[in-house]
PDB file of C-alpha atoms and ligand atoms in Angstrom:
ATOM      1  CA  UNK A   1       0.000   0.000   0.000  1.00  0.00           C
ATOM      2  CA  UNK A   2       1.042   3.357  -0.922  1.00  0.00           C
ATOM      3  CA  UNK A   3       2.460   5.458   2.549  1.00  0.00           C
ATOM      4  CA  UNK A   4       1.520   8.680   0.850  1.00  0.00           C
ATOM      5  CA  UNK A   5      -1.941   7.720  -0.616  1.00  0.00           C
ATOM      6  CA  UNK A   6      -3.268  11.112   1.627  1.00  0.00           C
ATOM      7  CA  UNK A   7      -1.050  13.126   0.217  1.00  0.00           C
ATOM      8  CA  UNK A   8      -0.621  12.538  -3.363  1.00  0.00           C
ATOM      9  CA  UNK A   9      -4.573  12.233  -3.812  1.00  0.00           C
ATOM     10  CA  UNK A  10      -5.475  15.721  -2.091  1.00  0.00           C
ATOM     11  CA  UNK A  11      -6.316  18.019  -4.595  1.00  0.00           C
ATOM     12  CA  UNK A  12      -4.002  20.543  -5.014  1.00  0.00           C
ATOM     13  CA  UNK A  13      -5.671  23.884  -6.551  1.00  0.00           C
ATOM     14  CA  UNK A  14      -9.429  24.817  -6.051  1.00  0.00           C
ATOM     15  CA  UNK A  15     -11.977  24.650  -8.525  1.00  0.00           C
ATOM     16  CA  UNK A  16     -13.470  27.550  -9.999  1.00  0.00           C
ATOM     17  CA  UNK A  17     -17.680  27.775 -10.402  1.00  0.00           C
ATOM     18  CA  UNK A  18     -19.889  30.348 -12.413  1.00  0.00           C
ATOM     19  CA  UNK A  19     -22.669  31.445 -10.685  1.00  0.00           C
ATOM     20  CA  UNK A  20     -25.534  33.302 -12.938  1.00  0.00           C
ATOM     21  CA  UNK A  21     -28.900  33.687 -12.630  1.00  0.00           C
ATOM     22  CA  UNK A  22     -31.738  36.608 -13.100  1.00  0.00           C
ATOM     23  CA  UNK A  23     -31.550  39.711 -11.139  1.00  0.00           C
ATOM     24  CA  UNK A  24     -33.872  38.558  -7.866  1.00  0.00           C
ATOM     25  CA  UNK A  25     -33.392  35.091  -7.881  1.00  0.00           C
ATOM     26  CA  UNK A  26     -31.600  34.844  -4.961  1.00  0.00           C
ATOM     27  CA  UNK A  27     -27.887  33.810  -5.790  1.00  0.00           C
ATOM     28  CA  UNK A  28     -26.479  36.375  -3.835  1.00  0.00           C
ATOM     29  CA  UNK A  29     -28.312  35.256  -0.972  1.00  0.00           C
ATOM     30  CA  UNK A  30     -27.424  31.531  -1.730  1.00  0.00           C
ATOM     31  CA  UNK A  31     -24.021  32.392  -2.503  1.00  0.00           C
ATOM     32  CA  UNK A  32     -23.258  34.455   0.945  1.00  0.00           C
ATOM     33  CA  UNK A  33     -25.033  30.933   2.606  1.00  0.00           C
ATOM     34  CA  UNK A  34     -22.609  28.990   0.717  1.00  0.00           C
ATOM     35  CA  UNK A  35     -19.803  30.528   2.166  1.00  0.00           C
ATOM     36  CA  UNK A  36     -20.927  31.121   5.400  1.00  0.00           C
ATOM     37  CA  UNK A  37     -20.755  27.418   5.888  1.00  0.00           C
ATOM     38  CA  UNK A  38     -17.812  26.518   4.098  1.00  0.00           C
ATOM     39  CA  UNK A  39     -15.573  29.726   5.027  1.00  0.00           C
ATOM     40  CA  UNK A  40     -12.627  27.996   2.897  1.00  0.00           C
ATOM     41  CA  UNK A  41     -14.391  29.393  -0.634  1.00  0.00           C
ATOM     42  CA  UNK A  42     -13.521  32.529  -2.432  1.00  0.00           C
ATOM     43  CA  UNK A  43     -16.417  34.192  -3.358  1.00  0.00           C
ATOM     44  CA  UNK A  44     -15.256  36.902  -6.182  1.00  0.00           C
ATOM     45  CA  UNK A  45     -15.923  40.559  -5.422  1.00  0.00           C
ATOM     46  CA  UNK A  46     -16.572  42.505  -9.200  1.00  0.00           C
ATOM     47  CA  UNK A  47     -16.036  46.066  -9.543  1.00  0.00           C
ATOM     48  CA  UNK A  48     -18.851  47.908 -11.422  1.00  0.00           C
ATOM     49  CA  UNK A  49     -19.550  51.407 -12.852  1.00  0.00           C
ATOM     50  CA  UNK A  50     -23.068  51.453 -11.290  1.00  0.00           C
ATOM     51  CA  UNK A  51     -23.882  53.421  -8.068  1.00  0.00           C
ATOM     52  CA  UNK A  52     -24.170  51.455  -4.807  1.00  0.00           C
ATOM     53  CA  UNK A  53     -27.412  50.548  -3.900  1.00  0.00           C
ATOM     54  CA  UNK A  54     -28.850  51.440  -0.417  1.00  0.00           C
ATOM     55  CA  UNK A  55     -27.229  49.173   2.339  1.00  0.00           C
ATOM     56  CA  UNK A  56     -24.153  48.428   0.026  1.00  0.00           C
ATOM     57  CA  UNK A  57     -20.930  48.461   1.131  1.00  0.00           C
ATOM     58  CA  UNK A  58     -17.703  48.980  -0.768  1.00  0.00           C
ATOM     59  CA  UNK A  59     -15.378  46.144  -0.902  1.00  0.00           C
ATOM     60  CA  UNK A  60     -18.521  43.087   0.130  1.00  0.00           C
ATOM     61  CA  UNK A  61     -20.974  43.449  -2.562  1.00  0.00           C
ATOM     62  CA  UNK A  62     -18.644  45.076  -5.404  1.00  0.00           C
ATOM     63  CA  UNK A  63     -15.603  47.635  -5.647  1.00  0.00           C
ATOM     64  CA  UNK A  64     -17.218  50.829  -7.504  1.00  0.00           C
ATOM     65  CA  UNK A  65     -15.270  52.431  -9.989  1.00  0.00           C
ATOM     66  CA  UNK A  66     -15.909  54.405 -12.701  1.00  0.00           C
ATOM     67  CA  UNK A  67     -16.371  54.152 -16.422  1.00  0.00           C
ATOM     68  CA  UNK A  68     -12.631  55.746 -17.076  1.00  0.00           C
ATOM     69  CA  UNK A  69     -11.273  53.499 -14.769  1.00  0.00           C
ATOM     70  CA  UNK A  70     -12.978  50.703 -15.674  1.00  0.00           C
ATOM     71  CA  UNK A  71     -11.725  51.089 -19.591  1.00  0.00           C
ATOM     72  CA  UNK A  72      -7.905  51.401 -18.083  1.00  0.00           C
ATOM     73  CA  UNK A  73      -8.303  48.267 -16.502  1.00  0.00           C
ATOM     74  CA  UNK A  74      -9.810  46.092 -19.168  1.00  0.00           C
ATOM     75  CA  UNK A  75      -6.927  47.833 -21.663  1.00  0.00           C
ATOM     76  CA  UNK A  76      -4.273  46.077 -19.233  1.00  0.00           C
ATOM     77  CA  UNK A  77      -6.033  43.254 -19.223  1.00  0.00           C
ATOM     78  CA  UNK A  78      -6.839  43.638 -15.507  1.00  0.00           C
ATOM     79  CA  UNK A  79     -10.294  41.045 -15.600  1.00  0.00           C
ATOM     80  CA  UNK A  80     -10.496  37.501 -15.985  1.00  0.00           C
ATOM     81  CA  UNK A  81     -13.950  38.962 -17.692  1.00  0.00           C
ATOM     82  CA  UNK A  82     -15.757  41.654 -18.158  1.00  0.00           C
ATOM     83  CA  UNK A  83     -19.353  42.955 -19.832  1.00  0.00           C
ATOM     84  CA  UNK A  84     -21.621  45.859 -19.889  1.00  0.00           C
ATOM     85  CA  UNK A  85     -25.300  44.833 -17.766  1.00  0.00           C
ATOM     86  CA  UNK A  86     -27.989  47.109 -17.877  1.00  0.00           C
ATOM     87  CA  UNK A  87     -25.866  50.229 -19.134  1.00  0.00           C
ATOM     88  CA  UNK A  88     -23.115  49.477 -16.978  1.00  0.00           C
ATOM     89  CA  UNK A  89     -19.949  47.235 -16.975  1.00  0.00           C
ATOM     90  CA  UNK A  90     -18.769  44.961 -14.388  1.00  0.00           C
ATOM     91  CA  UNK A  91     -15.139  43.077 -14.304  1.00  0.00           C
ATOM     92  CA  UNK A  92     -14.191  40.437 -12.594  1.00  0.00           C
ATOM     93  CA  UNK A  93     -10.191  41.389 -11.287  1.00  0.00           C
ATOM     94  CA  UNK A  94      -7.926  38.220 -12.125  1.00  0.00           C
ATOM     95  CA  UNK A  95      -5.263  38.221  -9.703  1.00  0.00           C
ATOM     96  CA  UNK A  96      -7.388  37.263  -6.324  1.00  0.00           C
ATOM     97  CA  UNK A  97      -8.978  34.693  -8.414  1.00  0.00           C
ATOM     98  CA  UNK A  98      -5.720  33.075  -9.742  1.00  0.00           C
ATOM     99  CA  UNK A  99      -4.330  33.295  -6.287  1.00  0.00           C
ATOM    100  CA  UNK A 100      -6.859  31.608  -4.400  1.00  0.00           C
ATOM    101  CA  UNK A 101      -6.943  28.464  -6.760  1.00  0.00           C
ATOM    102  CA  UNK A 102      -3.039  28.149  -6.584  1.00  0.00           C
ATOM    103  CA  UNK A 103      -3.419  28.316  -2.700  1.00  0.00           C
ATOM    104  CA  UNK A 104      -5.956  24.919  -2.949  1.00  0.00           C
ATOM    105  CA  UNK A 105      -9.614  27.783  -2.362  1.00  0.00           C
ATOM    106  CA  UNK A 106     -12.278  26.785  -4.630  1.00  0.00           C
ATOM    107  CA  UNK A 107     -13.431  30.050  -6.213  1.00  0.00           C
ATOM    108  CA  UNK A 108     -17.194  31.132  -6.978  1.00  0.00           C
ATOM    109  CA  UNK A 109     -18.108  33.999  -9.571  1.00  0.00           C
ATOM    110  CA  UNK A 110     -21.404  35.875  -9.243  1.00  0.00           C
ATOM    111  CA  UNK A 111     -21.460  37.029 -12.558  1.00  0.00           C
ATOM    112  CA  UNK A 112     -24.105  37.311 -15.600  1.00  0.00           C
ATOM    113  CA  UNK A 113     -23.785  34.725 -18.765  1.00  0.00           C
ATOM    114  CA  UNK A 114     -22.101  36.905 -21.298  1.00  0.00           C
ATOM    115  CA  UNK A 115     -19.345  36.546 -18.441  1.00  0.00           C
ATOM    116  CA  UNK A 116     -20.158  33.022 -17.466  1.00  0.00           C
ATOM    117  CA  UNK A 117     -19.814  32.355 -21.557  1.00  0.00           C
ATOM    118  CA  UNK A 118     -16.205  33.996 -21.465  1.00  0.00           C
ATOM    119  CA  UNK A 119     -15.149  31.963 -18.251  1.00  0.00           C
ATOM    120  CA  UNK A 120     -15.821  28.360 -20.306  1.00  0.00           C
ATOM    121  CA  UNK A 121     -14.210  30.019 -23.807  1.00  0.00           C
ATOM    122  CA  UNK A 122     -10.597  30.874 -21.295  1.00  0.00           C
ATOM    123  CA  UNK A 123     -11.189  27.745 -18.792  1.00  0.00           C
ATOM    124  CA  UNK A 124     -12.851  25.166 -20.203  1.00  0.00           C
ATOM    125  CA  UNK A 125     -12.757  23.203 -17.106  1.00  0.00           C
ATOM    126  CA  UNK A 126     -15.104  26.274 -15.088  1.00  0.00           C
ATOM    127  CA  UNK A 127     -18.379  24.538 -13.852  1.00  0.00           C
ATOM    128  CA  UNK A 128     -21.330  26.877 -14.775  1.00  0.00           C
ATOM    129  CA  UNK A 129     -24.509  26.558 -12.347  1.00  0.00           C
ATOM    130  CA  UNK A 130     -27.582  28.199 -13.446  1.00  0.00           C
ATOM    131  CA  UNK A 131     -30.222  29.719 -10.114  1.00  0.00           C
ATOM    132  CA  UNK A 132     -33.644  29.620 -11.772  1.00  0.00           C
ATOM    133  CA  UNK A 133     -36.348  31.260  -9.601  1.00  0.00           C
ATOM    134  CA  UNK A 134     -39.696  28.111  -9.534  1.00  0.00           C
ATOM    135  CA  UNK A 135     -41.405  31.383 -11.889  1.00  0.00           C
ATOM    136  CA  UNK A 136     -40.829  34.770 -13.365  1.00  0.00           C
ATOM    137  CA  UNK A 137     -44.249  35.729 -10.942  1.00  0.00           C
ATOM    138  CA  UNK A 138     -41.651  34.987  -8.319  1.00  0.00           C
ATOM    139  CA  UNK A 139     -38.733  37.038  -9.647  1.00  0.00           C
ATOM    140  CA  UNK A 140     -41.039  39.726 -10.205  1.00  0.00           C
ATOM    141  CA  UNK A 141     -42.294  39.590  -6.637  1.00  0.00           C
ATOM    142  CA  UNK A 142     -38.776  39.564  -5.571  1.00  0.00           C
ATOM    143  CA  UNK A 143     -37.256  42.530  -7.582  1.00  0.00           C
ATOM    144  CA  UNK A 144     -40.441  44.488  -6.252  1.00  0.00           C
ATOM    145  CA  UNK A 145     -39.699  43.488  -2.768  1.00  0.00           C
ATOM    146  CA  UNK A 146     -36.571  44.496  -2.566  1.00  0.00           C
ATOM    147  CA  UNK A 147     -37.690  47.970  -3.409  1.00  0.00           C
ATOM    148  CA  UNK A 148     -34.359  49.596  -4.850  1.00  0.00           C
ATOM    149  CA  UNK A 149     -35.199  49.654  -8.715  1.00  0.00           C
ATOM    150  CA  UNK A 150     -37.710  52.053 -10.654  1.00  0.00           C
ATOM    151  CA  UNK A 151     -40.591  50.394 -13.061  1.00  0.00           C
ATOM    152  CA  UNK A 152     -38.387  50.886 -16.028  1.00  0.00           C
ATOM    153  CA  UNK A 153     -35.108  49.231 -14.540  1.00  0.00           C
ATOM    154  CA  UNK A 154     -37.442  46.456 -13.568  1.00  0.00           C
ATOM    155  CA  UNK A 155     -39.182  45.826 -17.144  1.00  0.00           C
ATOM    156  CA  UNK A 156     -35.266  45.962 -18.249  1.00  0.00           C
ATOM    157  CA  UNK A 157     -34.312  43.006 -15.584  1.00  0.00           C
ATOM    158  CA  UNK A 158     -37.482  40.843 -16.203  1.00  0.00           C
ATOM    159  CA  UNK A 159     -37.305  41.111 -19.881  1.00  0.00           C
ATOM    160  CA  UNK A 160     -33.529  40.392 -19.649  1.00  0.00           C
ATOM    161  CA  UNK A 161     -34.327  37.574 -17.119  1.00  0.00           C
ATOM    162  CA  UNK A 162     -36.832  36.192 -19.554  1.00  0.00           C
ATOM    163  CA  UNK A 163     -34.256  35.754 -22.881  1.00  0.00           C
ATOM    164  CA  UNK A 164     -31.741  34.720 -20.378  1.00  0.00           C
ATOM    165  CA  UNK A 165     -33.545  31.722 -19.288  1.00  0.00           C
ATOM    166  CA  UNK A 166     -34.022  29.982 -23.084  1.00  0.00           C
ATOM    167  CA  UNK A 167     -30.214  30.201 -23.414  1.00  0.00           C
ATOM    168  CA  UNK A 168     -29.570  28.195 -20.028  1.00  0.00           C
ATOM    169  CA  UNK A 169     -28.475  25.009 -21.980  1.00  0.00           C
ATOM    170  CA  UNK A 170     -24.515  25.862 -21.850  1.00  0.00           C
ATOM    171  CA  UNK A 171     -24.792  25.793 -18.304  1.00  0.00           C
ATOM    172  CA  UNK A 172     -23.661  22.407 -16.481  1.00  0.00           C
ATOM    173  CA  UNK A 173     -26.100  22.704 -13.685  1.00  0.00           C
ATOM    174  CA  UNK A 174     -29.599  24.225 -12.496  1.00  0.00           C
ATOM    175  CA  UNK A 175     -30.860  24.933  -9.152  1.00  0.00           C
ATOM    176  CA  UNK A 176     -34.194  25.753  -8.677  1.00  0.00           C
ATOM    177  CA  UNK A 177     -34.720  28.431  -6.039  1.00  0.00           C
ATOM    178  CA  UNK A 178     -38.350  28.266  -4.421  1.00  0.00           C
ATOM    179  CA  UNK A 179     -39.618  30.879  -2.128  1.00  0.00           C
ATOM    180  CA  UNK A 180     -38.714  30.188   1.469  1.00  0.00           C
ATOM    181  CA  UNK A 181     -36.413  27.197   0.567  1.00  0.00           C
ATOM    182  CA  UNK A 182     -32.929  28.597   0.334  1.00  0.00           C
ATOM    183  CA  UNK A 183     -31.702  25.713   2.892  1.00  0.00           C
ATOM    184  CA  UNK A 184     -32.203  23.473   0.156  1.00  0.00           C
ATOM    185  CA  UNK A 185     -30.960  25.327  -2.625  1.00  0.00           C
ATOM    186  CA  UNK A 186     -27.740  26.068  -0.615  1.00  0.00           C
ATOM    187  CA  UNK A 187     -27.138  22.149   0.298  1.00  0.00           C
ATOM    188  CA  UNK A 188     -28.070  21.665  -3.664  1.00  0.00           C
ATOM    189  CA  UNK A 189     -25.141  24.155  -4.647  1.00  0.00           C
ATOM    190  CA  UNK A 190     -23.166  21.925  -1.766  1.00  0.00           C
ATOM    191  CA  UNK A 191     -23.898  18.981  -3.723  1.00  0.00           C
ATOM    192  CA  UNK A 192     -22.787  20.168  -6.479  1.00  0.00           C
ATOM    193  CA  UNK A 193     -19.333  21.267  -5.534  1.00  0.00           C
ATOM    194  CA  UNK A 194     -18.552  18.414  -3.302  1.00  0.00           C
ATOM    195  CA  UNK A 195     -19.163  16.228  -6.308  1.00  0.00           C
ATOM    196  CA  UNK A 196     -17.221  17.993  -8.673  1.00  0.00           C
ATOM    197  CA  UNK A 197     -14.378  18.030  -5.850  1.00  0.00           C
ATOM    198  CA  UNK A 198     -14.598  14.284  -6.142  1.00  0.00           C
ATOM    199  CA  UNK A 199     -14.603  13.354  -9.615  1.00  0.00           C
ATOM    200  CA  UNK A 200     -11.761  11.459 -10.914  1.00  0.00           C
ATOM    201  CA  UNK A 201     -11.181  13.380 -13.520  1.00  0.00           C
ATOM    202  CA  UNK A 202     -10.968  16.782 -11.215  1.00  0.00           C
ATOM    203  CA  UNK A 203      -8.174  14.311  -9.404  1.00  0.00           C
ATOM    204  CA  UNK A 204      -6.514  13.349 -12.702  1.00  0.00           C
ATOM    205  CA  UNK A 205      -6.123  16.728 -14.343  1.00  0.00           C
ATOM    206  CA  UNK A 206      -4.366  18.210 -11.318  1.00  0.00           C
ATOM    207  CA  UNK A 207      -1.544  15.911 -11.535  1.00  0.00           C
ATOM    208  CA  UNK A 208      -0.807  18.094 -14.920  1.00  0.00           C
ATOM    209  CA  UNK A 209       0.019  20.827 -12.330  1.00  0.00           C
ATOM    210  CA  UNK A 210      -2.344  23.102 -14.452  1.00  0.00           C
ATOM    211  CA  UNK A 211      -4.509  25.583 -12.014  1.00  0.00           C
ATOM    212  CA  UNK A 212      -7.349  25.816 -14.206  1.00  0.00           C
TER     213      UNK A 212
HETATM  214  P1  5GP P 301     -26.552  43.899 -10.007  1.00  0.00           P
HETATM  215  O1  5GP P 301     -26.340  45.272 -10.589  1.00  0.00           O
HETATM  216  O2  5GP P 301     -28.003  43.551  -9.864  1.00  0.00           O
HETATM  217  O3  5GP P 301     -25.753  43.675  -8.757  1.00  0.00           O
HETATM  218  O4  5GP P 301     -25.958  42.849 -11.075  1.00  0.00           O
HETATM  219  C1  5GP P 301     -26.439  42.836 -12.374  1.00  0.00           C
HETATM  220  C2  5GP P 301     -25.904  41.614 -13.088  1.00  0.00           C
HETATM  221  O5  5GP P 301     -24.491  41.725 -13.274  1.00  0.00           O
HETATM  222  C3  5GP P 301     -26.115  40.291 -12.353  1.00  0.00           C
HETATM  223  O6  5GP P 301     -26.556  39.324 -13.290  1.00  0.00           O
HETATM  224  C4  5GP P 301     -24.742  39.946 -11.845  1.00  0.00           C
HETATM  225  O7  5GP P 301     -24.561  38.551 -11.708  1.00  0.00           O
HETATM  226  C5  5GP P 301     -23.882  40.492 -12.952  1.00  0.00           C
HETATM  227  N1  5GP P 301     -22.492  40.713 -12.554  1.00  0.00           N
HETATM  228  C6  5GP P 301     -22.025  41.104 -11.348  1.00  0.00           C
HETATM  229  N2  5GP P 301     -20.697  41.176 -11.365  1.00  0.00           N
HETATM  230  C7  5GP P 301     -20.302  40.802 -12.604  1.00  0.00           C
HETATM  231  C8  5GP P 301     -19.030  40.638 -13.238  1.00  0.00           C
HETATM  232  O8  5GP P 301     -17.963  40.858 -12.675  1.00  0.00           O
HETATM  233  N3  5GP P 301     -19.043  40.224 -14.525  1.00  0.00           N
HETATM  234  C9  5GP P 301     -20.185  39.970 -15.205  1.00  0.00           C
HETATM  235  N4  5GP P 301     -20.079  39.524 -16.468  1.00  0.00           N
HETATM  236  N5  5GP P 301     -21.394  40.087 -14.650  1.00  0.00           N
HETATM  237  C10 5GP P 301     -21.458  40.514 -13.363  1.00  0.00           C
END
């Protein structure tokens, strides 16, 4: 029997996820759950040209920049992606996310599917998951609730939302978010990392010392 089995078999560099979904169908929330419980997982912070909504905080929900800055950065080639949502770009910075798979983190992007799209083109290996509200009453209900968008930015994020969802079938994985069940959707998104974490092939490629 091999002495070292522990050690040669632990994976090395964490595995990076995609994260999309329409605007109010909870991924942030599941997202923040996520790593709440398992404190070990990077969960990227984008910078964006938009304003902070009420009861943001620089530096937790995004880094807010603006537009100048923003073209400076993706002219250096400062993003591991970047796209323009609703009138206004978002980027996700490359260096914390490179850093935290070299140092074994697995690494979760909150970001929309022109991004998501870029991700697979760069890093094939990225796992994409999908958060699907149970119905677009539901996201409605939920962008209303939250009260922090006028009638016109919500037609834009429900008709968005709407063409979004026919183009979900790039994505590996769906979870389906109902009202009042985030506990499961969390332990879904659970399931669906600790699996990936164990498949041989996740095992295999990281003996080819590649990060991603
Ligand atoms: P919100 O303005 O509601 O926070 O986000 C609007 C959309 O932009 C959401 O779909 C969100 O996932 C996406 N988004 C946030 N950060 C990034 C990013 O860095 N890159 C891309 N491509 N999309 C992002």
């Amino acid at each position: 029997m091999n002495e070292n089995f522990e050690k040669e078999f632990e994976l090395k560099y964490g595995l990076l996820f995609v994260v999309s979904g329409p605007s109010g169908a909870g991924k942030s929330a599941i997202c923040r759950s996520y790593v709440n419980r398992f404190p070990d997982t990077y969960l990227s912070v984008s910078e964006t040209t938009r304003a902070p909504r009420k009861g943001e905080k620089e530096g937790r929900e995004y880094f807010y920049i603006s537009e100048e800055e923003f073209e400076e950065r993706r002219n250096k080639d400062y993003y591991l992606e970047c796209a323009g949502v609703y009138t206004k770009h978002y980027g996700t910075p490359k260096a914390p996310i490179i850093e935290n798979l070299q140092n074994g983190h697995n690494v979760i992007l909150e970001i929309d599917p022109q991004g998501a799209m870029q991700v697979k083109q760069t890093y094939p290996k990225v796992v994409l998951i999908y958060i699907l509200p149970n119905s677009i009453k539901t996201l409605e209900d939920q962008i209303r609730g939250r009260k922090t968008e006028t009638e016109e930015q919500i037609q834009l994020r429900l008709g968005k939302s709407k063409e979004e969802i026919k183009n979900i079938s790039s994505y590996d994985y769906i979870i389906i978010n109902k009202p009042g069940r985030i506990t499961k959707s969390v332990s879904q998104l659970a399931s669906i990392i600790g699996a990936e974490e164990c498949k041989v092939k996740t095992i295999l490629d990281q003996d080819k010392g590649e990060v991603i």
